[in-house]
PDB file of C-alpha atoms and ligand atoms in Angstrom:
ATOM      1  CA  MET A   9     -11.977  25.501  -6.412  1.00 97.00           C
ATOM      2  CA  ILE A  10     -10.667  21.944  -6.270  1.00 98.00           C
ATOM      3  CA  VAL A  11      -7.141  21.048  -5.096  1.00 97.00           C
ATOM      4  CA  VAL A  12      -5.543  17.947  -6.650  1.00 97.00           C
ATOM      5  CA  THR A  13      -2.440  16.477  -4.984  1.00 94.00           C
ATOM      6  CA  GLY A  14      -0.253  14.027  -6.893  1.00 93.00           C
ATOM      7  CA  ALA A  15      -1.318  16.079  -9.905  1.00 95.00           C
ATOM      8  CA  THR A  16       1.475  14.972 -12.232  1.00 93.00           C
ATOM      9  CA  GLY A  17       0.949  11.258 -11.495  1.00 93.00           C
ATOM     10  CA  ASN A  18      -0.893   8.515 -13.320  1.00 95.00           C
ATOM     11  CA  VAL A  19      -4.233   9.376 -11.687  1.00 97.00           C
ATOM     12  CA  GLY A  20      -3.684  13.063 -10.965  1.00 96.00           C
ATOM     13  CA  ARG A  21      -2.948  13.970 -14.566  1.00 96.00           C
ATOM     14  CA  PRO A  22      -6.214  12.649 -16.103  1.00 96.00           C
ATOM     15  CA  LEU A  23      -8.126  13.881 -13.054  1.00 98.00           C
ATOM     16  CA  VAL A  24      -6.890  17.455 -13.539  1.00 97.00           C
ATOM     17  CA  GLN A  25      -7.764  17.209 -17.233  1.00 96.00           C
ATOM     18  CA  ALA A  26     -11.290  15.931 -16.469  1.00 97.00           C
ATOM     19  CA  LEU A  27     -11.927  18.694 -13.930  1.00 97.00           C
ATOM     20  CA  ALA A  28     -10.567  21.435 -16.190  1.00 97.00           C
ATOM     21  CA  ALA A  29     -12.623  20.108 -19.129  1.00 96.00           C
ATOM     22  CA  ALA A  30     -15.729  20.282 -16.918  1.00 96.00           C
ATOM     23  CA  GLY A  31     -14.995  23.964 -16.292  1.00 96.00           C
ATOM     24  CA  GLU A  32     -13.809  23.599 -12.691  1.00 97.00           C
ATOM     25  CA  GLN A  33     -11.175  25.886 -11.223  1.00 96.00           C
ATOM     26  CA  VAL A  34      -8.300  23.590 -10.244  1.00 97.00           C
ATOM     27  CA  THR A  35      -5.031  23.920  -8.338  1.00 97.00           C
ATOM     28  CA  ALA A  36      -2.647  21.097  -9.253  1.00 96.00           C
ATOM     29  CA  VAL A  37      -0.093  20.208  -6.552  1.00 95.00           C
ATOM     30  CA  SER A  38       3.103  18.205  -6.906  1.00 92.00           C
ATOM     31  CA  ARG A  39       6.604  18.335  -5.465  1.00 90.00           C
ATOM     32  CA  GLY A  40       8.264  18.874  -8.810  1.00 86.00           C
ATOM     33  CA  VAL A  41       7.613  21.400 -11.551  1.00 79.00           C
ATOM     34  CA  SER A  42       4.596  20.623 -13.712  1.00 72.00           C
ATOM     35  CA  GLY A  43       6.775  19.869 -16.759  1.00 74.00           C
ATOM     36  CA  GLY A  44       3.811  20.338 -19.089  1.00 81.00           C
ATOM     37  CA  ALA A  45       1.732  17.759 -17.188  1.00 80.00           C
ATOM     38  CA  VAL A  46      -0.840  20.352 -16.184  1.00 89.00           C
ATOM     39  CA  PRO A  47      -3.186  21.738 -18.857  1.00 90.00           C
ATOM     40  CA  GLU A  48      -2.934  25.387 -19.819  1.00 87.00           C
ATOM     41  CA  GLY A  49      -4.954  27.638 -17.549  1.00 87.00           C
ATOM     42  CA  VAL A  50      -4.626  25.353 -14.520  1.00 95.00           C
ATOM     43  CA  ARG A  51      -2.658  26.747 -11.575  1.00 94.00           C
ATOM     44  CA  HIS A  52       0.271  24.529 -10.554  1.00 95.00           C
ATOM     45  CA  TRP A  53       1.579  24.700  -6.976  1.00 94.00           C
ATOM     46  CA  GLN A  54       4.842  23.109  -5.889  1.00 93.00           C
ATOM     47  CA  ALA A  55       4.501  21.614  -2.388  1.00 91.00           C
ATOM     48  CA  ASP A  56       5.337  18.491  -0.439  1.00 87.00           C
ATOM     49  CA  LEU A  57       2.597  16.523   1.288  1.00 87.00           C
ATOM     50  CA  ALA A  58       5.120  15.777   4.025  1.00 85.00           C
ATOM     51  CA  ALA A  59       5.073  19.523   4.870  1.00 88.00           C
ATOM     52  CA  PRO A  60       1.373  20.382   5.314  1.00 89.00           C
ATOM     53  CA  GLU A  61       2.092  24.066   6.048  1.00 90.00           C
ATOM     54  CA  SER A  62       3.394  24.434   2.485  1.00 91.00           C
ATOM     55  CA  LEU A  63      -0.178  23.723   1.358  1.00 92.00           C
ATOM     56  CA  ARG A  64      -1.869  26.399   3.488  1.00 94.00           C
ATOM     57  CA  PRO A  65      -2.077  29.040   0.706  1.00 94.00           C
ATOM     58  CA  VAL A  66      -3.494  26.436  -1.712  1.00 94.00           C
ATOM     59  CA  PHE A  67      -6.478  25.569   0.456  1.00 96.00           C
ATOM     60  CA  ASP A  68      -7.547  29.135   1.075  1.00 94.00           C
ATOM     61  CA  GLY A  69     -11.013  29.331  -0.512  1.00 92.00           C
ATOM     62  CA  ALA A  70     -10.954  25.731  -1.826  1.00 97.00           C
ATOM     63  CA  ASP A  71     -14.120  23.575  -1.683  1.00 97.00           C
ATOM     64  CA  ALA A  72     -12.707  20.085  -2.208  1.00 98.00           C
ATOM     65  CA  VAL A  73      -9.409  18.205  -2.222  1.00 97.00           C
ATOM     66  CA  PHE A  74      -8.129  15.030  -3.874  1.00 97.00           C
ATOM     67  CA  LEU A  75      -5.492  13.442  -1.645  1.00 95.00           C
ATOM     68  CA  HIS A  76      -3.172  10.645  -2.633  1.00 87.00           C
ATOM     69  CA  ASP A  77      -1.788   8.410   0.080  1.00 76.00           C
ATOM     70  CA  GLY A  78       1.891   9.157  -0.470  1.00 71.00           C
ATOM     71  CA  GLY A  79       2.484   5.817  -2.165  1.00 65.00           C
ATOM     72  CA  ALA A  80       2.713   2.292  -0.769  1.00 54.00           C
ATOM     73  CA  GLY A  81       5.367   2.125   1.926  1.00 48.00           C
ATOM     74  CA  ALA A  82       6.246   5.789   1.644  1.00 51.00           C
ATOM     75  CA  HIS A  83       4.286   6.900   4.732  1.00 51.00           C
ATOM     76  CA  LEU A  84       5.078  10.425   3.663  1.00 51.00           C
ATOM     77  CA  LEU A  85       1.627  11.762   4.182  1.00 62.00           C
ATOM     78  CA  SER A  86       0.726  13.402   7.474  1.00 73.00           C
ATOM     79  CA  PRO A  87      -3.031  13.109   6.949  1.00 84.00           C
ATOM     80  CA  GLN A  88      -4.012  14.934  10.122  1.00 87.00           C
ATOM     81  CA  GLY A  89      -1.759  17.894   9.341  1.00 89.00           C
ATOM     82  CA  ILE A  90      -3.096  18.170   5.810  1.00 91.00           C
ATOM     83  CA  LEU A  91      -6.727  17.771   6.891  1.00 94.00           C
ATOM     84  CA  ASP A  92      -6.307  20.475   9.546  1.00 94.00           C
ATOM     85  CA  VAL A  93      -4.831  22.920   7.050  1.00 95.00           C
ATOM     86  CA  ALA A  94      -7.518  22.032   4.477  1.00 96.00           C
ATOM     87  CA  LYS A  95     -10.342  22.555   6.978  1.00 96.00           C
ATOM     88  CA  ALA A  96      -8.875  25.871   8.096  1.00 95.00           C
ATOM     89  CA  GLY A  97      -9.006  26.990   4.447  1.00 95.00           C
ATOM     90  CA  GLY A  98     -12.697  26.061   4.148  1.00 96.00           C
ATOM     91  CA  VAL A  99     -12.458  22.678   2.387  1.00 97.00           C
ATOM     92  CA  ARG A 100     -15.526  20.537   3.113  1.00 97.00           C
ATOM     93  CA  ARG A 101     -15.078  17.562   0.758  1.00 98.00           C
ATOM     94  CA  VAL A 102     -12.150  15.122   0.521  1.00 98.00           C
ATOM     95  CA  VAL A 103     -11.580  12.235  -1.889  1.00 98.00           C
ATOM     96  CA  LEU A 104      -8.741   9.870  -0.915  1.00 96.00           C
ATOM     97  CA  LEU A 105      -6.771   7.693  -3.326  1.00 96.00           C
ATOM     98  CA  SER A 106      -6.184   4.680  -1.095  1.00 94.00           C
ATOM     99  CA  SER A 107      -5.581   1.083  -2.149  1.00 93.00           C
ATOM    100  CA  GLN A 108      -7.432  -2.231  -2.350  1.00 95.00           C
ATOM    101  CA  GLY A 109      -4.627  -3.640  -0.201  1.00 93.00           C
ATOM    102  CA  VAL A 110      -6.098  -1.889   2.848  1.00 93.00           C
ATOM    103  CA  ALA A 111      -8.920  -4.449   2.665  1.00 95.00           C
ATOM    104  CA  THR A 112      -7.149  -7.449   1.133  1.00 96.00           C
ATOM    105  CA  ARG A 113      -3.714  -7.259   2.830  1.00 94.00           C
ATOM    106  CA  PRO A 114      -4.584  -5.805   6.272  1.00 89.00           C
ATOM    107  CA  ARG A 115      -1.464  -7.242   7.921  1.00 86.00           C
ATOM    108  CA  SER A 116       0.948  -5.846   5.332  1.00 84.00           C
ATOM    109  CA  SER A 117       2.893  -2.893   6.743  1.00 77.00           C
ATOM    110  CA  SER A 118       3.264  -1.388   3.260  1.00 74.00           C
ATOM    111  CA  HIS A 119      -0.180  -1.931   1.719  1.00 73.00           C
ATOM    112  CA  GLY A 120      -2.488  -2.418   4.712  1.00 71.00           C
ATOM    113  CA  ALA A 121      -1.724  -0.756   8.023  1.00 73.00           C
ATOM    114  CA  GLY A 122      -0.354   2.569   6.752  1.00 75.00           C
ATOM    115  CA  GLY A 123      -3.251   2.975   4.349  1.00 83.00           C
ATOM    116  CA  ARG A 124      -5.767   2.089   7.044  1.00 86.00           C
ATOM    117  CA  SER A 125      -4.522   4.851   9.354  1.00 85.00           C
ATOM    118  CA  ILE A 126      -4.841   7.422   6.557  1.00 89.00           C
ATOM    119  CA  GLU A 127      -8.381   6.201   5.817  1.00 92.00           C
ATOM    120  CA  ASP A 128      -9.259   6.454   9.523  1.00 93.00           C
ATOM    121  CA  ALA A 129      -8.074  10.069   9.640  1.00 92.00           C
ATOM    122  CA  ILE A 130     -10.232  10.880   6.599  1.00 94.00           C
ATOM    123  CA  ARG A 131     -13.294   9.213   8.145  1.00 96.00           C
ATOM    124  CA  GLN A 132     -12.841  11.210  11.340  1.00 96.00           C
ATOM    125  CA  SER A 133     -12.145  14.499   9.544  1.00 95.00           C
ATOM    126  CA  GLY A 134     -15.668  15.862   9.850  1.00 95.00           C
ATOM    127  CA  MET A 135     -15.613  16.569   6.093  1.00 97.00           C
ATOM    128  CA  ASP A 136     -17.649  14.754   3.457  1.00 98.00           C
ATOM    129  CA  TRP A 137     -15.297  11.945   2.468  1.00 98.00           C
ATOM    130  CA  THR A 138     -15.053   9.374  -0.309  1.00 98.00           C
ATOM    131  CA  ILE A 139     -12.392   6.648  -0.342  1.00 97.00           C
ATOM    132  CA  LEU A 140     -11.139   5.092  -3.597  1.00 97.00           C
ATOM    133  CA  ARG A 141      -9.533   1.665  -3.274  1.00 97.00           C
ATOM    134  CA  PRO A 142      -8.082   0.687  -6.649  1.00 97.00           C
ATOM    135  CA  GLY A 143      -6.358  -2.595  -7.395  1.00 97.00           C
ATOM    136  CA  GLY A 144      -3.222  -2.690  -9.569  1.00 97.00           C
ATOM    137  CA  PHE A 145      -2.866   0.023 -12.219  1.00 98.00           C
ATOM    138  CA  ALA A 146      -2.519  -0.684 -15.959  1.00 98.00           C
ATOM    139  CA  SER A 147       0.195   2.002 -15.902  1.00 98.00           C
ATOM    140  CA  ASN A 148       2.466  -0.308 -13.866  1.00 97.00           C
ATOM    141  CA  THR A 149       3.119  -1.831 -17.295  1.00 98.00           C
ATOM    142  CA  PHE A 150       5.197   1.253 -18.165  1.00 98.00           C
ATOM    143  CA  ALA A 151       7.938  -0.740 -16.408  1.00 96.00           C
ATOM    144  CA  TRP A 152       8.206  -2.637 -19.729  1.00 98.00           C
ATOM    145  CA  ALA A 153       8.513   0.500 -21.851  1.00 98.00           C
ATOM    146  CA  GLU A 154      12.294   0.435 -22.305  1.00 98.00           C
ATOM    147  CA  THR A 155      12.696  -3.281 -23.115  1.00 98.00           C
ATOM    148  CA  ILE A 156       9.717  -3.190 -25.460  1.00 98.00           C
ATOM    149  CA  ARG A 157      11.086  -0.091 -27.222  1.00 98.00           C
ATOM    150  CA  THR A 158      14.610  -1.471 -27.566  1.00 98.00           C
ATOM    151  CA  GLN A 159      14.152  -5.279 -27.773  1.00 98.00           C
ATOM    152  CA  ARG A 160      10.402  -5.889 -28.276  1.00 98.00           C
ATOM    153  CA  THR A 161      10.616  -7.975 -25.076  1.00 98.00           C
ATOM    154  CA  ALA A 162       8.631  -7.954 -21.823  1.00 98.00           C
ATOM    155  CA  ALA A 163       9.707  -9.870 -18.703  1.00 98.00           C
ATOM    156  CA  ALA A 164       7.509 -10.604 -15.693  1.00 98.00           C
ATOM    157  CA  PRO A 165       6.844 -13.394 -13.188  1.00 98.00           C
ATOM    158  CA  PHE A 166       3.563 -15.335 -12.898  1.00 98.00           C
ATOM    159  CA  GLY A 167       2.867 -15.048 -16.635  1.00 98.00           C
ATOM    160  CA  ASP A 168      -0.517 -16.759 -16.480  1.00 98.00           C
ATOM    161  CA  THR A 169      -1.946 -15.271 -13.285  1.00 98.00           C
ATOM    162  CA  GLY A 170      -4.675 -12.738 -14.005  1.00 98.00           C
ATOM    163  CA  LEU A 171      -5.593  -9.492 -12.232  1.00 98.00           C
ATOM    164  CA  PRO A 172      -8.266  -6.942 -13.215  1.00 98.00           C
ATOM    165  CA  LEU A 173      -5.880  -4.000 -13.697  1.00 98.00           C
ATOM    166  CA  ILE A 174      -7.566  -0.604 -13.709  1.00 98.00           C
ATOM    167  CA  ASP A 175      -6.911   2.224 -16.165  1.00 98.00           C
ATOM    168  CA  PRO A 176      -5.773   5.194 -14.010  1.00 98.00           C
ATOM    169  CA  ALA A 177      -7.830   7.487 -16.258  1.00 98.00           C
ATOM    170  CA  ASP A 178     -10.948   5.678 -14.982  1.00 98.00           C
ATOM    171  CA  ILE A 179      -9.823   6.314 -11.400  1.00 98.00           C
ATOM    172  CA  GLY A 180      -9.434   9.977 -12.360  1.00 98.00           C
ATOM    173  CA  GLU A 181     -12.979  10.082 -13.764  1.00 98.00           C
ATOM    174  CA  VAL A 182     -14.446   8.461 -10.652  1.00 98.00           C
ATOM    175  CA  ALA A 183     -12.499  10.937  -8.503  1.00 98.00           C
ATOM    176  CA  ALA A 184     -13.782  13.841 -10.598  1.00 98.00           C
ATOM    177  CA  ALA A 185     -17.372  12.668 -10.072  1.00 98.00           C
ATOM    178  CA  ALA A 186     -16.863  12.307  -6.305  1.00 98.00           C
ATOM    179  CA  LEU A 187     -15.257  15.765  -6.104  1.00 98.00           C
ATOM    180  CA  ARG A 188     -17.931  17.544  -8.172  1.00 98.00           C
ATOM    181  CA  GLU A 189     -21.215  15.725  -7.451  1.00 97.00           C
ATOM    182  CA  ASP A 190     -23.301  15.119  -4.364  1.00 97.00           C
ATOM    183  CA  GLY A 191     -24.162  11.541  -3.416  1.00 97.00           C
ATOM    184  CA  HIS A 192     -20.675  10.118  -2.893  1.00 98.00           C
ATOM    185  CA  ALA A 193     -20.135  11.076   0.757  1.00 98.00           C
ATOM    186  CA  GLY A 194     -19.324   8.124   3.033  1.00 98.00           C
ATOM    187  CA  GLN A 195     -18.718   5.772   0.074  1.00 98.00           C
ATOM    188  CA  VAL A 196     -15.763   3.408  -0.316  1.00 98.00           C
ATOM    189  CA  TYR A 197     -15.350   2.533  -3.987  1.00 98.00           C
ATOM    190  CA  GLU A 198     -13.323  -0.496  -4.993  1.00 98.00           C
ATOM    191  CA  LEU A 199     -11.978   0.164  -8.470  1.00 98.00           C
ATOM    192  CA  THR A 200     -10.929  -2.535 -10.941  1.00 98.00           C
ATOM    193  CA  GLY A 201     -10.884  -3.078 -14.660  1.00 98.00           C
ATOM    194  CA  PRO A 202     -13.643  -5.050 -16.443  1.00 98.00           C
ATOM    195  CA  ALA A 203     -11.742  -8.360 -16.824  1.00 98.00           C
ATOM    196  CA  LEU A 204      -8.715 -10.306 -15.647  1.00 98.00           C
ATOM    197  CA  SER A 205      -5.594 -10.015 -17.764  1.00 98.00           C
ATOM    198  CA  THR A 206      -2.373 -11.986 -17.327  1.00 98.00           C
ATOM    199  CA  PRO A 207       1.125 -10.556 -17.925  1.00 98.00           C
ATOM    200  CA  ARG A 208       1.380 -12.712 -21.071  1.00 98.00           C
ATOM    201  CA  GLN A 209      -1.929 -11.313 -22.383  1.00 98.00           C
ATOM    202  CA  ARG A 210      -0.810  -7.756 -21.580  1.00 98.00           C
ATOM    203  CA  ALA A 211       2.357  -8.234 -23.629  1.00 98.00           C
ATOM    204  CA  GLU A 212       0.172  -9.530 -26.486  1.00 98.00           C
ATOM    205  CA  ALA A 213      -2.147  -6.515 -26.188  1.00 98.00           C
ATOM    206  CA  ILE A 214       0.795  -4.104 -26.389  1.00 98.00           C
ATOM    207  CA  GLY A 215       2.104  -6.045 -29.397  1.00 98.00           C
ATOM    208  CA  ALA A 216      -1.305  -5.788 -31.085  1.00 98.00           C
ATOM    209  CA  ALA A 217      -1.406  -2.039 -30.453  1.00 98.00           C
ATOM    210  CA  LEU A 218       2.134  -1.701 -31.863  1.00 98.00           C
ATOM    211  CA  GLY A 219       1.444  -3.962 -34.819  1.00 98.00           C
ATOM    212  CA  GLU A 220       4.518  -6.057 -33.905  1.00 97.00           C
ATOM    213  CA  PRO A 221       4.785  -9.149 -31.689  1.00 96.00           C
ATOM    214  CA  ILE A 222       6.333  -8.818 -28.234  1.00 98.00           C
ATOM    215  CA  ARG A 223       8.415 -11.679 -26.837  1.00 98.00           C
ATOM    216  CA  PHE A 224       7.228 -12.535 -23.316  1.00 98.00           C
ATOM    217  CA  VAL A 225       9.909 -13.850 -20.928  1.00 98.00           C
ATOM    218  CA  GLU A 226       8.645 -15.422 -17.727  1.00 98.00           C
ATOM    219  CA  GLN A 227      10.889 -14.498 -14.775  1.00 98.00           C
ATOM    220  CA  THR A 228      11.286 -16.619 -11.680  1.00 98.00           C
ATOM    221  CA  ARG A 229      10.028 -15.116  -8.441  1.00 98.00           C
ATOM    222  CA  ASP A 230      13.644 -14.519  -7.335  1.00 98.00           C
ATOM    223  CA  GLU A 231      14.566 -12.751 -10.577  1.00 98.00           C
ATOM    224  CA  ALA A 232      11.547 -10.495 -10.273  1.00 98.00           C
ATOM    225  CA  ARG A 233      12.268  -9.850  -6.598  1.00 98.00           C
ATOM    226  CA  ALA A 234      15.871  -8.816  -7.309  1.00 97.00           C
ATOM    227  CA  GLN A 235      14.721  -6.466 -10.070  1.00 95.00           C
ATOM    228  CA  MET A 236      11.968  -4.869  -7.957  1.00 95.00           C
ATOM    229  CA  LEU A 237      14.305  -4.347  -4.979  1.00 96.00           C
ATOM    230  CA  ARG A 238      16.283  -1.912  -7.127  1.00 94.00           C
ATOM    231  CA  PHE A 239      13.455   0.636  -6.954  1.00 90.00           C
ATOM    232  CA  MET A 240      11.014  -0.454  -4.201  1.00 90.00           C
ATOM    233  CA  PRO A 241      11.413  -0.967  -0.433  1.00 90.00           C
ATOM    234  CA  GLU A 242      11.448  -4.626   0.635  1.00 92.00           C
ATOM    235  CA  PRO A 243       7.997  -4.736   2.329  1.00 89.00           C
ATOM    236  CA  VAL A 244       6.420  -3.259  -0.821  1.00 90.00           C
ATOM    237  CA  VAL A 245       8.215  -5.851  -2.976  1.00 95.00           C
ATOM    238  CA  GLU A 246       7.070  -8.782  -0.804  1.00 94.00           C
ATOM    239  CA  THR A 247       3.412  -7.714  -0.747  1.00 93.00           C
ATOM    240  CA  THR A 248       3.444  -6.860  -4.449  1.00 95.00           C
ATOM    241  CA  LEU A 249       4.853 -10.321  -5.287  1.00 97.00           C
ATOM    242  CA  ALA A 250       2.158 -11.919  -3.115  1.00 96.00           C
ATOM    243  CA  ILE A 251      -0.590  -9.971  -4.917  1.00 97.00           C
ATOM    244  CA  ILE A 252       0.642 -10.681  -8.443  1.00 98.00           C
ATOM    245  CA  GLY A 253       1.660 -14.292  -7.670  1.00 98.00           C
ATOM    246  CA  GLU A 254      -1.010 -15.536  -5.285  1.00 98.00           C
ATOM    247  CA  PRO A 255      -3.906 -13.085  -5.550  1.00 98.00           C
ATOM    248  CA  THR A 256      -6.795 -13.614  -3.150  1.00 98.00           C
ATOM    249  CA  PRO A 257     -10.312 -14.120  -4.568  1.00 98.00           C
ATOM    250  CA  ALA A 258     -11.061 -10.492  -3.544  1.00 98.00           C
ATOM    251  CA  GLU A 259      -8.085  -9.277  -5.623  1.00 98.00           C
ATOM    252  CA  GLN A 260      -9.370 -11.139  -8.694  1.00 98.00           C
ATOM    253  CA  ARG A 261     -12.964  -9.985  -8.289  1.00 98.00           C
ATOM    254  CA  ILE A 262     -14.354  -7.592 -10.897  1.00 98.00           C
ATOM    255  CA  SER A 263     -15.867  -4.681  -8.986  1.00 98.00           C
ATOM    256  CA  PRO A 264     -19.049  -3.000 -10.281  1.00 98.00           C
ATOM    257  CA  ASP A 265     -18.103   0.377  -8.752  1.00 98.00           C
ATOM    258  CA  VAL A 266     -16.625   2.151 -11.811  1.00 98.00           C
ATOM    259  CA  GLU A 267     -19.830   1.396 -13.725  1.00 98.00           C
ATOM    260  CA  ARG A 268     -21.990   2.424 -10.742  1.00 98.00           C
ATOM    261  CA  VAL A 269     -20.343   5.841 -10.640  1.00 98.00           C
ATOM    262  CA  LEU A 270     -19.676   6.520 -14.339  1.00 98.00           C
ATOM    263  CA  GLY A 271     -22.584   4.657 -15.947  1.00 98.00           C
ATOM    264  CA  ARG A 272     -20.191   2.810 -18.290  1.00 98.00           C
ATOM    265  CA  THR A 273     -17.890  -0.164 -17.990  1.00 98.00           C
ATOM    266  CA  PRO A 274     -14.231   0.476 -17.127  1.00 98.00           C
ATOM    267  CA  CYS A 275     -11.635   0.483 -19.934  1.00 98.00           C
ATOM    268  CA  THR A 276      -9.935  -2.784 -20.820  1.00 98.00           C
ATOM    269  CA  PHE A 277      -6.170  -3.288 -20.681  1.00 98.00           C
ATOM    270  CA  ALA A 278      -6.139  -3.391 -24.505  1.00 98.00           C
ATOM    271  CA  GLU A 279      -7.814   0.043 -24.628  1.00 98.00           C
ATOM    272  CA  TRP A 280      -5.253   1.412 -22.159  1.00 98.00           C
ATOM    273  CA  ALA A 281      -2.454  -0.009 -24.339  1.00 98.00           C
ATOM    274  CA  VAL A 282      -3.785   1.659 -27.496  1.00 98.00           C
ATOM    275  CA  ARG A 283      -4.109   5.043 -25.737  1.00 97.00           C
ATOM    276  CA  ASN A 284      -0.590   4.815 -24.261  1.00 98.00           C
ATOM    277  CA  ILE A 285       1.239   3.108 -27.101  1.00 98.00           C
ATOM    278  CA  ALA A 286       3.605   6.057 -27.689  1.00 98.00           C
ATOM    279  CA  ALA A 287       5.547   5.007 -24.559  1.00 98.00           C
ATOM    280  CA  PHE A 288       6.319   1.595 -26.144  1.00 98.00           C
ATOM    281  CA  ARG A 289       7.118   2.646 -29.731  1.00 96.00           C
TER     282      ARG A 289
HETATM  283  N1  LIG B  16       0.370   1.594  -8.889  1.00 78.30           N
HETATM  284  C1  LIG B  16      -0.567   0.782  -8.390  1.00 78.30           C
HETATM  285  O1  LIG B  16      -0.772  -0.370  -8.835  1.00 78.30           O
HETATM  286  C2  LIG B  16      -1.440   1.280  -7.241  1.00 78.30           C
HETATM  287  C3  LIG B  16      -2.452   0.453  -6.756  1.00 78.30           C
HETATM  288  C4  LIG B  16      -3.276   0.926  -5.726  1.00 78.30           C
HETATM  289  C5  LIG B  16      -3.069   2.207  -5.209  1.00 78.30           C
HETATM  290  N2  LIG B  16      -2.059   2.989  -5.700  1.00 78.30           N
HETATM  291  C6  LIG B  16      -1.855   4.353  -5.129  1.00 78.30           C
HETATM  292  O2  LIG B  16      -1.995   5.319  -6.165  1.00 78.30           O
HETATM  293  C7  LIG B  16      -1.085   6.393  -5.992  1.00 78.30           C
HETATM  294  C8  LIG B  16      -0.393   6.707  -7.295  1.00 78.30           C
HETATM  295  O3  LIG B  16       0.331   5.593  -7.649  1.00 78.30           O
HETATM  296  P1  LIG B  16       1.284   5.512  -8.901  1.00 78.30           P
HETATM  297  O4  LIG B  16       2.086   4.297  -8.692  1.00 78.30           O
HETATM  298  O5  LIG B  16       0.524   5.620 -10.171  1.00 78.30           O
HETATM  299  O6  LIG B  16       2.223   6.795  -8.668  1.00 78.30           O
HETATM  300  P2  LIG B  16       2.458   8.085  -9.544  1.00 78.30           P
HETATM  301  O7  LIG B  16       1.570   8.221 -10.672  1.00 78.30           O
HETATM  302  O8  LIG B  16       3.913   8.101  -9.756  1.00 78.30           O
HETATM  303  O9  LIG B  16       1.966   9.234  -8.561  1.00 78.30           O
HETATM  304  C9  LIG B  16       2.727   9.902  -7.670  1.00 78.30           C
HETATM  305  C10 LIG B  16       2.275  11.365  -7.707  1.00 78.30           C
HETATM  306  O10 LIG B  16       2.301  11.858  -6.399  1.00 78.30           O
HETATM  307  C11 LIG B  16       3.208  12.970  -6.293  1.00 78.30           C
HETATM  308  N3  LIG B  16       3.841  12.857  -4.970  1.00 78.30           N
HETATM  309  C12 LIG B  16       4.499  11.794  -4.460  1.00 78.30           C
HETATM  310  N4  LIG B  16       4.927  12.079  -3.212  1.00 78.30           N
HETATM  311  C13 LIG B  16       4.524  13.344  -2.923  1.00 78.30           C
HETATM  312  C14 LIG B  16       4.666  14.213  -1.803  1.00 78.30           C
HETATM  313  N5  LIG B  16       5.350  13.844  -0.704  1.00 78.30           N
HETATM  314  N6  LIG B  16       4.110  15.445  -1.855  1.00 78.30           N
HETATM  315  C15 LIG B  16       3.449  15.859  -2.970  1.00 78.30           C
HETATM  316  N7  LIG B  16       3.280  15.075  -4.044  1.00 78.30           N
HETATM  317  C16 LIG B  16       3.822  13.842  -4.046  1.00 78.30           C
HETATM  318  C17 LIG B  16       4.114  12.818  -7.471  1.00 78.30           C
HETATM  319  O11 LIG B  16       4.526  14.029  -7.983  1.00 78.30           O
HETATM  320  P3  LIG B  16       5.883  14.670  -7.542  1.00 78.30           P
HETATM  321  O12 LIG B  16       6.925  13.592  -7.550  1.00 78.30           O
HETATM  322  O13 LIG B  16       6.151  15.756  -8.510  1.00 78.30           O
HETATM  323  O14 LIG B  16       5.561  15.168  -6.200  1.00 78.30           O
HETATM  324  C18 LIG B  16       3.169  12.223  -8.530  1.00 78.30           C
HETATM  325  O15 LIG B  16       2.416  13.255  -9.126  1.00 78.30           O
HETATM  326  C19 LIG B  16      -0.157   6.007  -4.857  1.00 78.30           C
HETATM  327  O16 LIG B  16      -0.477   6.803  -3.767  1.00 78.30           O
HETATM  328  C20 LIG B  16      -0.443   4.529  -4.604  1.00 78.30           C
HETATM  329  O17 LIG B  16      -0.387   4.161  -3.238  1.00 78.30           O
HETATM  330  C21 LIG B  16      -1.255   2.557  -6.699  1.00 78.30           C
END
């Protein structure tokens, strides 16, 4: 049996689907109710990663676990507590959803240091471990859903700065492979999309998928900062602005790891937009 935490999220949802489709027995964990996010036949368990004891019954008899890092800046995850409870239940394989920022922004309190300590705990767990370090997610573009639906407008800073956003469904497929197959122990996979896309190009891709043009409005850094501070802690905002505004060469590099694991190239942003267009209609 495989336990998936963050099961109703952007990665957890396609991961649970991939595992269930492959015939695996899955327990899907999230704090809230599943709300239809979990496929029929999959057990959903309500628990908080900040309270590892609440996960004890889930791990009983489980073989593998997919752990998410609690989110940038959240520091909610007590990795040691969760790993102890998982090991006590018999789990011998762990796949961690970490972040590229652990490598590229090591001095950032939100993206680097917290993530590094979780990775260290996984490495020292004594279990077979695999660490996934994705760059920015294509699903971050859901932030435009309301203004595209109501005004056919998308606003973002740094309109012509490209990043190789990754489709979270590809992260889910890589995670499913690492959870099910041998040969991934001790690997750190850096996960990106197949090409750079700029915010302006992403707005165009959503427009193409809709069949209607989207007006792109370039925000200043300060406008974007003020907007992001409404729903993100300040350290997360500052590091996020640095990544999207002044990405390092490592953050713009196209990683071969999705193709190495899946034997196919990762999905493009345009493909993600077509598959998720209902959110923008
Ligand atoms: N977005 C990016 O660009 C990006 C880039 C690199 C890495 N990452 C990492 O990827 C992960 C997912 O990112 P996302 O932005 O796409 O978020 P998301 O899909 O909203 O995922 C969050 C998921 O985790 C669950 N969750 C959150 N806190 C929890 C807790 N304390 N206990 C149990 N479950 C909890 C949420 O469900 P409930 O609310 O129901 O619990 C939800 O299913 C994050 O850990 C993030 O650090 C994201």
